[in-house]
XYZ file of C-alpha atoms in Angstrom:
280
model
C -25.141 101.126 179.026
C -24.773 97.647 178.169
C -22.015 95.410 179.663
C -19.024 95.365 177.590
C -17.947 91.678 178.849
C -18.174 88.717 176.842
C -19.481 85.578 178.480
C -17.605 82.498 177.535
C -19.956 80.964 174.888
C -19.248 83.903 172.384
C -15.896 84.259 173.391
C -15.227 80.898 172.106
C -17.812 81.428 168.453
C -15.192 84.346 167.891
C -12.389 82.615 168.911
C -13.496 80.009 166.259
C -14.232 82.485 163.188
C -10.475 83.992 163.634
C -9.266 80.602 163.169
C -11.404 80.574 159.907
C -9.314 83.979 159.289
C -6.118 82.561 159.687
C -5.847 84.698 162.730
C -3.862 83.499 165.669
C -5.494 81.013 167.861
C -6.991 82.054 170.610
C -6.146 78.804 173.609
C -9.183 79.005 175.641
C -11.278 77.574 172.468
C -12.674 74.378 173.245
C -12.928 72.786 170.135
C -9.255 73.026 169.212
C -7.732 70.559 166.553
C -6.677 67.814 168.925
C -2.647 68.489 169.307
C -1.989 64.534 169.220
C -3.554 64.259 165.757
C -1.119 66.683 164.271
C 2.102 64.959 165.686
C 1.415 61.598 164.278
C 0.508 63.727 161.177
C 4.322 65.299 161.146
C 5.976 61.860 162.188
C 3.927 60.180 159.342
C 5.371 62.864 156.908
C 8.985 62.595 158.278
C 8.889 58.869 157.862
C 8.384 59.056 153.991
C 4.308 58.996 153.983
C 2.708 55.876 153.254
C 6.261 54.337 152.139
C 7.420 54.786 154.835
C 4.910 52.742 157.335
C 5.710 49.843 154.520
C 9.010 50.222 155.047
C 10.713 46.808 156.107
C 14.553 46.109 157.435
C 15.391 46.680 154.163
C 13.039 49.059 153.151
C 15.451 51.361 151.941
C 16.295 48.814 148.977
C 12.797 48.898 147.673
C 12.793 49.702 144.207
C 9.701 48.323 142.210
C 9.842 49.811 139.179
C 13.098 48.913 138.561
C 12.633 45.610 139.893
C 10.102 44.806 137.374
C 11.638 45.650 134.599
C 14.652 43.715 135.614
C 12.991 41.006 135.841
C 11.856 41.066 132.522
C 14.716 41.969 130.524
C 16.875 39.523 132.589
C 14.970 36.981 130.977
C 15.517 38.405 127.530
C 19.618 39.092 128.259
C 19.885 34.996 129.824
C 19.345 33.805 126.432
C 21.548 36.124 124.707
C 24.506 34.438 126.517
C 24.409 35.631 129.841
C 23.654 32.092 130.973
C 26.095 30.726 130.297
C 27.827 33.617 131.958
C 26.571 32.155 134.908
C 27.166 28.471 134.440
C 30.721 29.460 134.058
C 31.147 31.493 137.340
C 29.366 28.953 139.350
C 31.370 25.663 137.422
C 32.976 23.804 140.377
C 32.064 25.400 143.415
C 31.534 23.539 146.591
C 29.832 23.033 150.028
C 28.009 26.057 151.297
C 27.563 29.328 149.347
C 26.373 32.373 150.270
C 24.925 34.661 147.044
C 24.967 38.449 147.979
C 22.376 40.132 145.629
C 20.525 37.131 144.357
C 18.083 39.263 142.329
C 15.281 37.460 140.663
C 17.341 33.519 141.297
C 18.936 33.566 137.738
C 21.852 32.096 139.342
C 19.843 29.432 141.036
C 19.490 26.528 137.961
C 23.169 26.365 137.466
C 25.052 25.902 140.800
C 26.577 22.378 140.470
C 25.274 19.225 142.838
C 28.474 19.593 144.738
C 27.324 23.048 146.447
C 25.382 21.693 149.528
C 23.634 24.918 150.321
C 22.916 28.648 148.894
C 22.226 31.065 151.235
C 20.438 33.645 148.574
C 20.468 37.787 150.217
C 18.285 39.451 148.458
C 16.793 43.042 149.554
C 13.994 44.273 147.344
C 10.919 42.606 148.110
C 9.502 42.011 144.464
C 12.911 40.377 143.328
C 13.079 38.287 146.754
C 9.573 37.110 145.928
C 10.635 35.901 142.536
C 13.863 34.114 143.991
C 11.860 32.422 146.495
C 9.812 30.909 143.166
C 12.996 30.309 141.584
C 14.553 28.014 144.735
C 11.813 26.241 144.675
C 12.251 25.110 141.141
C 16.734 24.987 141.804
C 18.345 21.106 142.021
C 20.618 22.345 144.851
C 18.794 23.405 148.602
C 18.045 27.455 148.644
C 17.206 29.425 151.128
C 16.142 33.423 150.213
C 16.445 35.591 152.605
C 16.192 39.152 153.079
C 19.638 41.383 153.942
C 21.910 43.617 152.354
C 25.371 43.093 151.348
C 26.725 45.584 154.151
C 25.384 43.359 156.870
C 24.292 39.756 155.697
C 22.959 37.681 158.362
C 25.244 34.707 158.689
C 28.196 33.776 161.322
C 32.168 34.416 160.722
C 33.128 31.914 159.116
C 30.063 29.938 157.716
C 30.899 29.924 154.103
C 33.006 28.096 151.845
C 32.152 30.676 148.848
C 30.743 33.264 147.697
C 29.194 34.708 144.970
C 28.593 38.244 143.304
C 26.964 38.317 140.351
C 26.234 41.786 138.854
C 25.430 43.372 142.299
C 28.432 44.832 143.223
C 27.734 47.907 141.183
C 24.783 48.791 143.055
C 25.975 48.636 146.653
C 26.658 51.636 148.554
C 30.028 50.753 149.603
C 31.760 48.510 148.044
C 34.527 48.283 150.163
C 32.045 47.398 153.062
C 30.388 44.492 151.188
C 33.584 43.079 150.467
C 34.524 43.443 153.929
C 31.200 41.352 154.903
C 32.028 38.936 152.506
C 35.424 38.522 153.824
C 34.074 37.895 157.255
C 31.415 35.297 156.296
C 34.053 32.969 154.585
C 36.216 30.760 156.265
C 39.934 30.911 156.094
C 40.746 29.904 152.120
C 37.073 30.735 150.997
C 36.371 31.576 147.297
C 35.103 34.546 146.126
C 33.513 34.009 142.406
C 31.986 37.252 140.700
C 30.818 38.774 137.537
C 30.121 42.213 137.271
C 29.949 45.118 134.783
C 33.080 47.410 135.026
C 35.029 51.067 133.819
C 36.295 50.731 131.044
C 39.962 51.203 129.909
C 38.831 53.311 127.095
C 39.465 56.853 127.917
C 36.775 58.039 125.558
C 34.384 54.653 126.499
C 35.043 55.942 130.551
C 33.538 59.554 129.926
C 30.717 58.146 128.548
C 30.020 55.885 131.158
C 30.747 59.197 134.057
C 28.276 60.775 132.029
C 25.686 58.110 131.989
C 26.925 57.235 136.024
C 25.252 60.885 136.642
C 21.515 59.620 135.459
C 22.014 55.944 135.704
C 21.915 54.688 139.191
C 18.904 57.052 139.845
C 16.903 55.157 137.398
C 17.965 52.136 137.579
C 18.299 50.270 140.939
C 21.827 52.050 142.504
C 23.458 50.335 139.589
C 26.906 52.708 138.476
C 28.414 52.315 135.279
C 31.976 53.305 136.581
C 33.379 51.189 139.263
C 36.529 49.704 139.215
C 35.122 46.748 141.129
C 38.600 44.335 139.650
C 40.895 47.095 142.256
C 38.178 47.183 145.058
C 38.131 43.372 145.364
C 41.571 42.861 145.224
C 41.906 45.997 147.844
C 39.226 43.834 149.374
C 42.882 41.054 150.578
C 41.394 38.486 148.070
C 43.768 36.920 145.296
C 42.142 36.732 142.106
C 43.330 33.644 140.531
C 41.105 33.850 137.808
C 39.386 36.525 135.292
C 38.463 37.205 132.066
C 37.411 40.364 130.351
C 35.346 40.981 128.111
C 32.527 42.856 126.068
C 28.941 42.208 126.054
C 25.708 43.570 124.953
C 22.650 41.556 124.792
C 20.666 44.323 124.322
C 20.673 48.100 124.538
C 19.725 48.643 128.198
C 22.736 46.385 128.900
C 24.286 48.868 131.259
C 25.458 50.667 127.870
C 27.523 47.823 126.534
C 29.827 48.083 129.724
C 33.069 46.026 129.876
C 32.406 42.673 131.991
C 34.747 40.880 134.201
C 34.403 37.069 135.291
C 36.074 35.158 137.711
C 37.386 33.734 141.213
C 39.049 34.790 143.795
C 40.610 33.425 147.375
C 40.858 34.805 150.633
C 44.046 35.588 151.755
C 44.459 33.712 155.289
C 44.724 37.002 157.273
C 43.533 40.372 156.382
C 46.456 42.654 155.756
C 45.036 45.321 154.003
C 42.864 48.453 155.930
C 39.363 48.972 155.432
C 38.809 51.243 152.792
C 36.661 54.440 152.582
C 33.041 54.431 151.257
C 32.696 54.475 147.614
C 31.885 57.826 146.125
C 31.225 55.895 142.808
């Protein structure tokens, strides 16, 4: 009778057609998948794919779709009015600014000659390319560089304003950014914004919660419902200036959402508590 035992060759050809079968592995085999190759296949897939080995500091921020378009329809909206939007926010500032959210450098060609300095933080790479094209053009020195509002990389202290111009309703905490902002100005710093708001308008305000449940997936982080007036004022700034107002230039204009515009000062010492993350 022939020997029933298997020399190693075939036991490794059968070992190698179960695999084929789906059939459990069999560990002698030696040409098993190398285990190496599969864990830098896992981590690659944990990471976010190929985003995620482009992924920068700020990678989370990327958003080029989005970032495109803005930059198109920004144009469009600048000569509806919203220039002069800006000229009016940035109309007497002084000494060194720091611009949280600089976008695509719209702000850039109307800071006044007495501002010595713009420090620009801008996170999403295709917009911080354009503002880098934009400072280059600007009358006032600009420097673009890439942070986000919740941690911007300057000293206590550094500033003598700052500005926020339609970026506060796409941070992730609100009350955070403000917080960073407070830290990066010295004592008596200015604040200037202009942002898109809730409106009073109980019937206007549902609209917007309804929109806020699509919107900020679409477009950037931007919400249509933030009370950004109370957050900045929770924020131990004294607004000594604002006006409200309405403004459309066109109908992806965060659906015609109440504006404010205006300035506001540090108070000396913080007296107010961090508040919680936004949930808006």
């Amino acid at each position: 009778m022939a020997s029933r035992t298997c020399d190693p060759a075939r036991r490794a050809v059968r070992t190698d057609v179960h695999r084929c079968h789906g059939v459990r592995r069999h560990r002698s085999s030696s040409r098993r998948r190398p285990k190496a190759r599969r864990r830098r296949s896992n981590r690659w897939w944990r990471s976010g794919g190929a985003a995620g080995e482009r992924r920068t500091v700020s990678g989370q921020h990327r958003h080029p779709i989005f970032a495109r378009l803005y930059a198109r329809l920004s144009g469009a909206a600048e000569a509806k009015g919203v220039a002069e939007h800006r000229a009016e926010m940035l109309s007497g500032l002084e000494g060194r600014v720091v611009e949280v959210g600089a976008g695509n450098g719209l702000n850039f060609a109307h800071y006044p000659s007495t501002v010595t300095e713009v420090i620009a933080v801008e996170p999403e790479p295709h917009l911080r390319k354009l503002a880098r094209l934009a400072a280059d053009e600007a009358t006032v020195d600009v420097t673009v560089v890439d942070g986000t509002a919740d941690s911007l990389p300057l000293e206590d202290g550094s500033c003598d304003a700052a500005v926020c111009s339609l970026v506060l309703c796409s941070v992730t905490d609100q009350a955070g950014a403000l917080a960073e902002v407070r830290r990066v100005l010295r004592p008596g710093g200015e604040l200037r914004f202009y942002e898109h708001v809730l409106a009073d308008s109980r019937r206007f305000a549902m609209v917007q919660r309804a929109v806020d449940l699509v919107h900020p997936h679409v477009a950037g982080g931007c919400h249509v419902t933030r009370d950004t007036e109370r957050a900045i004022a929770a924020a131990d700034f004294e607004i000594t200036s604002i006006r409200r107002f309405r403004f459309a230039p066109d109908l992806l204009s965060t659906q015609a959402a109440p504006k404010i515009l205006g300035a506001a000062r540090l108070v000396r010492e913080s007296t107010v508590p961090a508040m919680p993350p936004s949930d808006g």
